[in-house]
Amino acid sequence: MEISLPTSDQNFVESLIPQKFPFVMVNAISEYSEEHLVSGFTIKEENICVHEGIFQASGLIEHQAQSVALHTGYKFYLLGKEAPTGYIGAIKTFEAQTLPKTGDELVSEVKIINEMMGVTLVQISTKVNNEVIAKSEMKTVIK
């Protein structure tokens, strides 16, 4: 199966990350390079991280981490290999200016700062309607 970007093919996007329903927090990939990725996610009422119509900070963090996993997964897809499982190694900073609501479309930009020996340092910025609502810096680790 050959997929070109941008794509919001849910089955393809989910094939690139280790998380499965109901814990999937990405549903689109629009840009990719070795140092960069742009992901998307539409918040639905039934999402496990929605409380009273508001997507919680824990959901934002998980969306950002899954955006990093999407970068790794797409990289391995291009190489014709199965993506390894990873996890958040450390969250250096996380700041949310506002919490998004049901129906909002998150667009997150991942910038790879450094990648060495399975540890990736990233900066992530999440927007709704072109307005930054959350930023973080974290380390992810490949198992």
C-alpha positions as MATLAB code, in Angstrom:
seq = 'MEISLPTSDQNFVESLIPQKFPFVMVNAISEYSEEHLVSGFTIKEENICVHEGIFQASGLIEHQAQSVALHTGYKFYLLGKEAPTGYIGAIKTFEAQTLPKTGDELVSEVKIINEMMGVTLVQISTKVNNEVIAKSEMKTVIK';
ca = [
       0.000    0.000    0.000;
       1.528    3.306   -1.102;
       0.304    6.328    0.866;
       1.203    9.916    0.020;
       0.995   12.902    2.325;
      -1.109   14.537    3.550;
      -3.337   11.679    4.698;
      -6.079   11.204    7.226;
      -6.513    7.502    6.429;
      -7.264    6.334    9.975;
      -6.186    2.729    9.364;
      -2.856    3.838    7.895;
      -2.160    6.372   10.659;
      -3.004    3.814   13.359;
      -0.703    1.263   11.699;
       2.235    3.618   12.359;
       1.793    3.865   16.148;
       1.648    1.212   18.889;
      -1.484    2.631   20.565;
      -4.868    1.122   19.763;
      -8.487    2.202   20.268;
      -9.627    3.772   22.568;
      -6.228    5.331   23.236;
      -5.409    6.724   19.762;
      -4.814   10.507   19.844;
      -3.665   11.126   16.229;
      -5.619   10.707   13.011;
      -3.681   12.592   10.338;
      -0.171   13.245    9.088;
       0.354   16.167    6.744;
       4.118   16.751    6.624;
       7.201   14.633    7.265;
      10.964   15.062    7.082;
      13.823   13.548    9.082;
      13.647   16.464   11.566;
       9.965   17.407   11.396;
       6.393   16.129   11.357;
       2.945   17.734   11.372;
       0.117   15.627   12.784;
      -3.580   16.189   13.295;
      -6.327   15.005   15.606;
     -10.032   15.778   15.720;
     -11.378   15.618   19.273;
     -14.552   13.562   19.609;
     -16.950   13.495   22.553;
     -16.349    9.785   23.183;
     -12.578   10.268   23.548;
     -11.258    8.807   26.802;
      -9.542   12.137   27.643;
     -12.647   14.323   27.200;
     -14.406   15.458   30.362;
     -17.529   17.619   30.082;
     -16.632   18.595   26.506;
     -13.046   19.586   27.326;
      -9.976   17.635   26.157;
      -7.813   17.302   29.262;
      -4.097   18.172   29.575;
      -3.284   14.448   29.826;
      -4.832   14.029   26.370;
      -2.735   16.878   24.976;
       0.438   15.295   26.337;
      -0.540   11.908   24.908;
      -1.417   13.486   21.544;
       2.012   15.133   21.451;
       3.791   11.892   22.405;
       1.836    9.961   19.769;
       2.838   12.606   17.217;
       6.466   11.710   17.997;
       5.583    8.014   17.648;
       3.965    8.858   14.307;
       7.262   10.400   13.160;
       9.126    7.213   14.066;
       6.434    5.003   12.571;
       6.385    6.885    9.269;
      10.187    6.806    9.091;
      10.152    3.016    9.495;
       7.253    2.734    6.984;
       9.414    4.524    4.382;
      12.238    2.067    5.146;
       9.848   -0.861    4.727;
      10.334   -1.942    8.338;
       8.039   -2.443   11.316;
       8.183    0.448   13.761;
       9.563   -0.235   17.229;
       7.588    0.494   20.384;
       8.598    3.587   22.318;
       7.531    5.512   25.366;
       7.899    8.911   27.017;
      11.253    8.927   28.803;
      10.913   12.396   30.328;
       8.825   15.526   29.964;
      11.160   18.485   30.377;
       8.454   21.124   29.935;
       4.739   21.225   29.186;
       2.635   24.353   29.038;
      -1.014   24.609   27.978;
      -2.440   28.076   27.367;
      -5.955   26.657   26.992;
      -7.635   23.267   26.770;
      -9.377   22.418   23.491;
     -13.009   21.382   23.185;
     -14.874   18.569   21.502;
     -14.829   19.154   17.736;
     -11.547   21.085   17.761;
      -8.858   20.006   15.305;
      -5.399   19.779   16.883;
      -2.431   20.405   14.590;
       0.918   19.567   16.148;
       4.375   20.260   14.827;
       7.159   18.007   16.042;
      10.752   19.222   15.733;
      13.471   16.639   16.302;
      16.231   18.361   18.274;
      18.522   15.378   18.791;
      18.313   11.641   18.195;
      20.910    9.248   19.543;
      20.921    5.583   20.590;
      17.122    5.273   20.649;
      16.554    8.476   22.654;
      14.900   11.370   20.840;
      14.675   14.925   22.189;
      11.765   16.828   20.653;
       9.961   20.156   20.822;
       6.240   20.053   20.087;
       3.804   22.870   19.453;
       0.038   22.222   19.242;
      -2.381   24.644   17.596;
      -6.133   25.002   17.242;
      -7.294   27.405   14.497;
      -3.663   28.503   13.951;
      -3.330   29.571   17.605;
      -0.740   27.830   19.792;
      -2.509   26.217   22.744;
       0.271   23.965   24.096;
       4.047   23.507   23.901;
       6.313   20.853   25.296;
       9.796   19.454   25.231;
      10.188   15.754   25.909;
      12.431   12.771   25.447;
      11.085    9.607   23.950;
      12.826    6.268   24.153;
      12.621    3.336   21.741;
      12.300   -0.020   23.483;
];
